[in-house]
Short mmCIF file of C-alpha atoms in Angstrom, two decimals:
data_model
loop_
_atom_site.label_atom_id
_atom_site.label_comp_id
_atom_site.label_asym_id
_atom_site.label_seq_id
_atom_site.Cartn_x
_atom_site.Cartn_y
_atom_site.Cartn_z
CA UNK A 42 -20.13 -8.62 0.32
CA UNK A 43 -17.80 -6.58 2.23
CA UNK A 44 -18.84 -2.97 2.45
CA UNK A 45 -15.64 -0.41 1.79
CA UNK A 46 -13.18 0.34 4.45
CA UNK A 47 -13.94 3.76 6.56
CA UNK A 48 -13.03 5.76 10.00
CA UNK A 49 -16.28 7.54 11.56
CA UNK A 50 -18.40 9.16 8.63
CA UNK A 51 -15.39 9.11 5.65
CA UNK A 52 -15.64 6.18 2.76
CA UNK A 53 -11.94 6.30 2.28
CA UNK A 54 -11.69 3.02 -0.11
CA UNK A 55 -13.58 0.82 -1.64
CA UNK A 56 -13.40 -2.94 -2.89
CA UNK A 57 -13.03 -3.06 -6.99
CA UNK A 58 -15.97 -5.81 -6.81
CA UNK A 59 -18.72 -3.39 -4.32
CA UNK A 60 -21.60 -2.00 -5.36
CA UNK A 61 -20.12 1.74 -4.29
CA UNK A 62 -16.82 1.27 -6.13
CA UNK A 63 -18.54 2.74 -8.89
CA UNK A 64 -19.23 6.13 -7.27
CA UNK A 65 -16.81 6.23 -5.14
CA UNK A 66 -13.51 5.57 -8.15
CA UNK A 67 -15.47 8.09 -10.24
CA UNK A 68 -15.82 10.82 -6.84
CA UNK A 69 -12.00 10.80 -6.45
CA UNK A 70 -10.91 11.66 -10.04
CA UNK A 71 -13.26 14.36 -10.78
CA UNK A 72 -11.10 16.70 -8.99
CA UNK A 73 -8.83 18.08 -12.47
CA UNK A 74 -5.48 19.09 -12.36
CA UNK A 75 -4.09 16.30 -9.37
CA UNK A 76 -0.84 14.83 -10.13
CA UNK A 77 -1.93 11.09 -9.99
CA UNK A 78 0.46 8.43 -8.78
CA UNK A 79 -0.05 4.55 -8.41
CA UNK A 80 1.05 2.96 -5.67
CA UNK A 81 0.29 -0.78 -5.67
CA UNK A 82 1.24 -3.26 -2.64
CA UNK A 83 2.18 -6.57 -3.65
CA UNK A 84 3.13 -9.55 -1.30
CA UNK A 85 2.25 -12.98 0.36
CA UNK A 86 -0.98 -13.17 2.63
CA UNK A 87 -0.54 -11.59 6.22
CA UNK A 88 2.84 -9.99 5.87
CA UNK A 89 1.24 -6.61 6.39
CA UNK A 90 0.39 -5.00 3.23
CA UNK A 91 -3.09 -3.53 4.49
CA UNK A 92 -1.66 -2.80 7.84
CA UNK A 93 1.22 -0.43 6.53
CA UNK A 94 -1.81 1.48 4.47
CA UNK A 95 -3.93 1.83 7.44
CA UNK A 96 -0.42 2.65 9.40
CA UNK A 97 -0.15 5.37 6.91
CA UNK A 98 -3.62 6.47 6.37
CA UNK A 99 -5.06 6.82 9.95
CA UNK A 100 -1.69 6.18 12.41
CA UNK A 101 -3.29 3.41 13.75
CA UNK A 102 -2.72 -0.26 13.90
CA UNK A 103 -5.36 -3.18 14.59
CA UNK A 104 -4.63 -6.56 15.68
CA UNK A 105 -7.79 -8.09 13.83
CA UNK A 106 -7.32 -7.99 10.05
CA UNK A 107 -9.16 -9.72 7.81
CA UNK A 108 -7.68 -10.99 4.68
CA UNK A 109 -8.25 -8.91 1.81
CA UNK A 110 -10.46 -9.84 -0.77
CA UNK A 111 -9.00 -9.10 -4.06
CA UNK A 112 -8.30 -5.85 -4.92
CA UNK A 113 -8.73 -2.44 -2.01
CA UNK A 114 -8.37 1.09 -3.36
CA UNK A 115 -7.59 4.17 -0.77
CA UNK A 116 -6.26 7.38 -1.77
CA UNK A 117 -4.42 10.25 0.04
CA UNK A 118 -3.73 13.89 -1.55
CA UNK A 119 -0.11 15.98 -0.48
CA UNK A 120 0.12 19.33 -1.11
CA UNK A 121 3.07 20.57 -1.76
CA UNK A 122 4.20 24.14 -2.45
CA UNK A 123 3.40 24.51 -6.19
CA UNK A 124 1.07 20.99 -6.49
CA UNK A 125 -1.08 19.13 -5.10
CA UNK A 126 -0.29 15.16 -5.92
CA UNK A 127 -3.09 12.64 -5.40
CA UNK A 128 -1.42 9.34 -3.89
CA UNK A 129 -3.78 6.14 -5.10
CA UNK A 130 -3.06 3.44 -2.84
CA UNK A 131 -4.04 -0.05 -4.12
CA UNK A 132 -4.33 -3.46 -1.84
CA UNK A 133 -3.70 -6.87 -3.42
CA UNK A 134 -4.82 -9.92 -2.14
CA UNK A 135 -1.77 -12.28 -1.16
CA UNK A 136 -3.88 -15.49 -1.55
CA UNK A 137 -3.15 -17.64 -5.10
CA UNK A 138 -6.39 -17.71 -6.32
CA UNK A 139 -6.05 -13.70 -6.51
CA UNK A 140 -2.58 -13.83 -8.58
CA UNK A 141 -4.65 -13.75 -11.90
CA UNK A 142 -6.21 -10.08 -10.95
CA UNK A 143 -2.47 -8.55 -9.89
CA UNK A 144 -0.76 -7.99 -13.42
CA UNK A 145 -3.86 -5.62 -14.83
CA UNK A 146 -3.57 -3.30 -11.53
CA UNK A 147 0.72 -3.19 -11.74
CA UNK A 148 -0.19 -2.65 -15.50
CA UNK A 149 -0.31 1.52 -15.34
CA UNK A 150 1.55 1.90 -11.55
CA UNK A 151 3.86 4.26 -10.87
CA UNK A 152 5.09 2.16 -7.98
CA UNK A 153 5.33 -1.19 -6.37
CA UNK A 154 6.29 -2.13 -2.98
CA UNK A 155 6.84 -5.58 -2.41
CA UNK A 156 6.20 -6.31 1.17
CA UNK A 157 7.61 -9.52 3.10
CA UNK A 158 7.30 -10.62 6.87
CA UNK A 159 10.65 -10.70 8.36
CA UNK A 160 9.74 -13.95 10.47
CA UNK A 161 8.53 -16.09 7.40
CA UNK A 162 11.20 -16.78 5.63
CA UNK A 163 9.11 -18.04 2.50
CA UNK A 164 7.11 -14.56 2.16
CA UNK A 165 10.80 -12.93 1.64
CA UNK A 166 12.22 -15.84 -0.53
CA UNK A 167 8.70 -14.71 -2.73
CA UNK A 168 9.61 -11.49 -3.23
CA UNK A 169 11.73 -12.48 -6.54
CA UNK A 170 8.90 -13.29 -8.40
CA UNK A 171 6.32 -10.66 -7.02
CA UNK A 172 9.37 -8.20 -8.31
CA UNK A 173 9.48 -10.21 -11.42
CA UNK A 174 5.95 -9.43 -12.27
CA UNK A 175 5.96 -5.72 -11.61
CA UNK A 176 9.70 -6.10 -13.97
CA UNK A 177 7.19 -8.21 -17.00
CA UNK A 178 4.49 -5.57 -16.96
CA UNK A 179 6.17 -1.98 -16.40
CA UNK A 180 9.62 -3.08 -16.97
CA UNK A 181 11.93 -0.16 -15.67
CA UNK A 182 9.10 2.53 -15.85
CA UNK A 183 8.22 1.80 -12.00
CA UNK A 184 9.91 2.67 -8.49
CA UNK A 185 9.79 -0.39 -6.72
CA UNK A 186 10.52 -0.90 -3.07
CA UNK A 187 11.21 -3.97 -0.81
CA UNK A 188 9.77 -3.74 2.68
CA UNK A 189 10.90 -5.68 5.38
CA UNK A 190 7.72 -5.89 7.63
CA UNK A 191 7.23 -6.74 11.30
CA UNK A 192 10.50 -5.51 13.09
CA UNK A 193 8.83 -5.20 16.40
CA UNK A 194 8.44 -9.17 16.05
CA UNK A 195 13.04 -8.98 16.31
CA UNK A 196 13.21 -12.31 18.28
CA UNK A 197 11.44 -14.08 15.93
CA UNK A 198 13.56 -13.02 12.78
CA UNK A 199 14.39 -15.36 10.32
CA UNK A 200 15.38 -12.89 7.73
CA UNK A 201 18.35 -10.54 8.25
CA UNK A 202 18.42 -6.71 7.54
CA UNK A 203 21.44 -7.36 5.37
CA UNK A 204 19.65 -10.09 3.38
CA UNK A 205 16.82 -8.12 2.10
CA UNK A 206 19.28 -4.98 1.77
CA UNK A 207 21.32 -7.68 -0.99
CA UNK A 208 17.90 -8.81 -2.79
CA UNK A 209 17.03 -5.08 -3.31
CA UNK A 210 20.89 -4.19 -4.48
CA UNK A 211 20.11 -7.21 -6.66
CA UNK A 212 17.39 -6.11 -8.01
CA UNK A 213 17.90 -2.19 -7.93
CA UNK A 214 15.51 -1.45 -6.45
CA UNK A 215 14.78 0.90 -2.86
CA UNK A 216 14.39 -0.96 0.26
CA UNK A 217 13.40 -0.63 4.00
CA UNK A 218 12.34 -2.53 6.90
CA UNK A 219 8.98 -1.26 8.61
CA UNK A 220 6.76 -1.93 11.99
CA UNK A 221 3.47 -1.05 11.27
CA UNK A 222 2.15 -2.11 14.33
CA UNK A 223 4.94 0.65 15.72
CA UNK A 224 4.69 2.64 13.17
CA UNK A 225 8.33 2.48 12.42
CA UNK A 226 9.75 3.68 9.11
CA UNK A 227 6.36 3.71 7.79
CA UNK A 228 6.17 7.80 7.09
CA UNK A 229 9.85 7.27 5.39
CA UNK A 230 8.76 4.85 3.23
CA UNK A 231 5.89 7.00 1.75
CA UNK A 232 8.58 9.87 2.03
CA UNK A 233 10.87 7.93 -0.40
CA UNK A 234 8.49 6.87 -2.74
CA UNK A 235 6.80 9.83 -2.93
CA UNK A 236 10.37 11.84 -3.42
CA UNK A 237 11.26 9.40 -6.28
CA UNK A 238 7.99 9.46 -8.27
CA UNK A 239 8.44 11.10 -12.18
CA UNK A 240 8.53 15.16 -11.57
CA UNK A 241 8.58 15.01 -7.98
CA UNK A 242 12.46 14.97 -7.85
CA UNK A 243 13.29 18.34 -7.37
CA UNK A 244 10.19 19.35 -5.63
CA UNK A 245 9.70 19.49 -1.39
CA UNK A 246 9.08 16.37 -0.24
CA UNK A 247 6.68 15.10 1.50
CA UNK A 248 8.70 15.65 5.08
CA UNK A 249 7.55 18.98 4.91
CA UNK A 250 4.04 18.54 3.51
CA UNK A 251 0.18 17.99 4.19
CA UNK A 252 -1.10 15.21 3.97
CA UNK A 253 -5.12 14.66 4.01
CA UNK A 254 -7.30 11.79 3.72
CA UNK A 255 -9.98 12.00 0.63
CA UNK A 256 -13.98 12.19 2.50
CA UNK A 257 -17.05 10.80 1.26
CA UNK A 258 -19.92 10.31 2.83
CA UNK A 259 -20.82 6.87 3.68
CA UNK A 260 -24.35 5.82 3.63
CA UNK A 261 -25.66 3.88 7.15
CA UNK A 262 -25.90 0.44 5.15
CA UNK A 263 -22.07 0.70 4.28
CA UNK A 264 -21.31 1.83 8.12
CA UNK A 265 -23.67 -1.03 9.64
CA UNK A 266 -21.15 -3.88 7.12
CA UNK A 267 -18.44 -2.59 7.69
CA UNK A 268 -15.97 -5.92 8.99
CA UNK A 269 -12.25 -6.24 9.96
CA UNK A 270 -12.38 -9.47 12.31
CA UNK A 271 -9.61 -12.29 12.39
CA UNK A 272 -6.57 -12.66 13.85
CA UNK A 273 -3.18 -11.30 12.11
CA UNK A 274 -0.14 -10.33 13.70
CA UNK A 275 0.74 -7.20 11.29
#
């Protein structure tokens, strides 16, 4: 079993099948008062869903990933002036025999984003029906955004900026094209999301903001497991 993902001391997430899931979901929600928003990442295997999270989370970017393994949960509070909005962060397994766990976690999200790997064209042309789903369970009660991942890979482009800017026009939905082994865009698309979510219109974004990651204290048998290894250019 993989033990939950973690920099230095800090359990920051947690697999929804571990042993510490338990503790650690019930840890981050005892705190009353948060503004709670869902933010689930949906997309094909290795077009860079957990590497935009860790992007986000920690600034940093590994070349070994290992594929996720159903379901990973991470959280990040912003404070802003007059609230402080917990950010949940949820990462879905692109692999098929996963696709029967995604519809109860889009279920209650307050946003989707729909992740592709410019090179491959067949992870963008699968974006309709990842978009589809989040449409069949939250219909238009969800910010979704389309991410074009992978721009530092330009030579090897098969999908064009203005193609994925037509699929989200489509679709009406937000979109954005992202490096997370850069790190470009990758603060603006939290920005955006986090500026659309319901009551956060007319409050400070987050450009302004703090952002923090949630601590727990890991025990030493979750910090001896803990594995990223295998190669994936994200």
């Amino acid at each position: 079993m993989r033990a939950p993902r973690k920099r230095g001391d800090a359990l920051l997430g947690c697999p929804f099948y571990s042993s510490a899931s338990t503790c650690a979901y019930a840890l981050l929600f005892v705190v009353a008062g948060l503004n709670k928003y869902k933010l689930v990442f949906l997309g094909e295997q290795a077009v860079g869903k957990t590497s935009i999270i860790t992007r986000f989370m920690y600034d940093t970017f590994d070349n070994n990933y290992q594929a996720t393994i159903g379901i990973d949960f991470l959280s990040k509070t912003l404070y802003l002036e007059d609230r402080t909005v917990r950010l949940q962060l949820w990462d879905t397994a692109g692999q098929e025999r996963f696709r029967s766990l995604i519809p109860s976690y889009i279920r209650d999200s307050s946003a989707a984003v729909v992740v592709y790997d410019i090179t491959n064209r067949a992870s963008f042309l699968n974006t309709t029906k990842w978009i589809e789903d989040v449409r069949a369970e939250r219909g238009n009660d969800v910010i979704i955004s389309l991410v074009g991942n992978k721009t530092d890979l330009a030579d090897r482009r098969q999908v064009s900026y203005e193609e994925g800017q037509q699929k989200a026009q489509e679709h009406d939905i937000m979109f954005v094209e992202t490096s997370a082994k850069a790190g470009y865009n990758i603060k603006n698309l939290f920005r955006k999301l986090a500026s659309a979510l319901p009551g956060l219109e007319t409050q400070q974004t987050p450009n302004d903001a703090q952002m923090v990651d949630v601590q727990l204290n890991a025990t030493p048998q979750q910090q001896d497991l803990t594995s990223k290894s295998s190669s994936c250019s994200c």
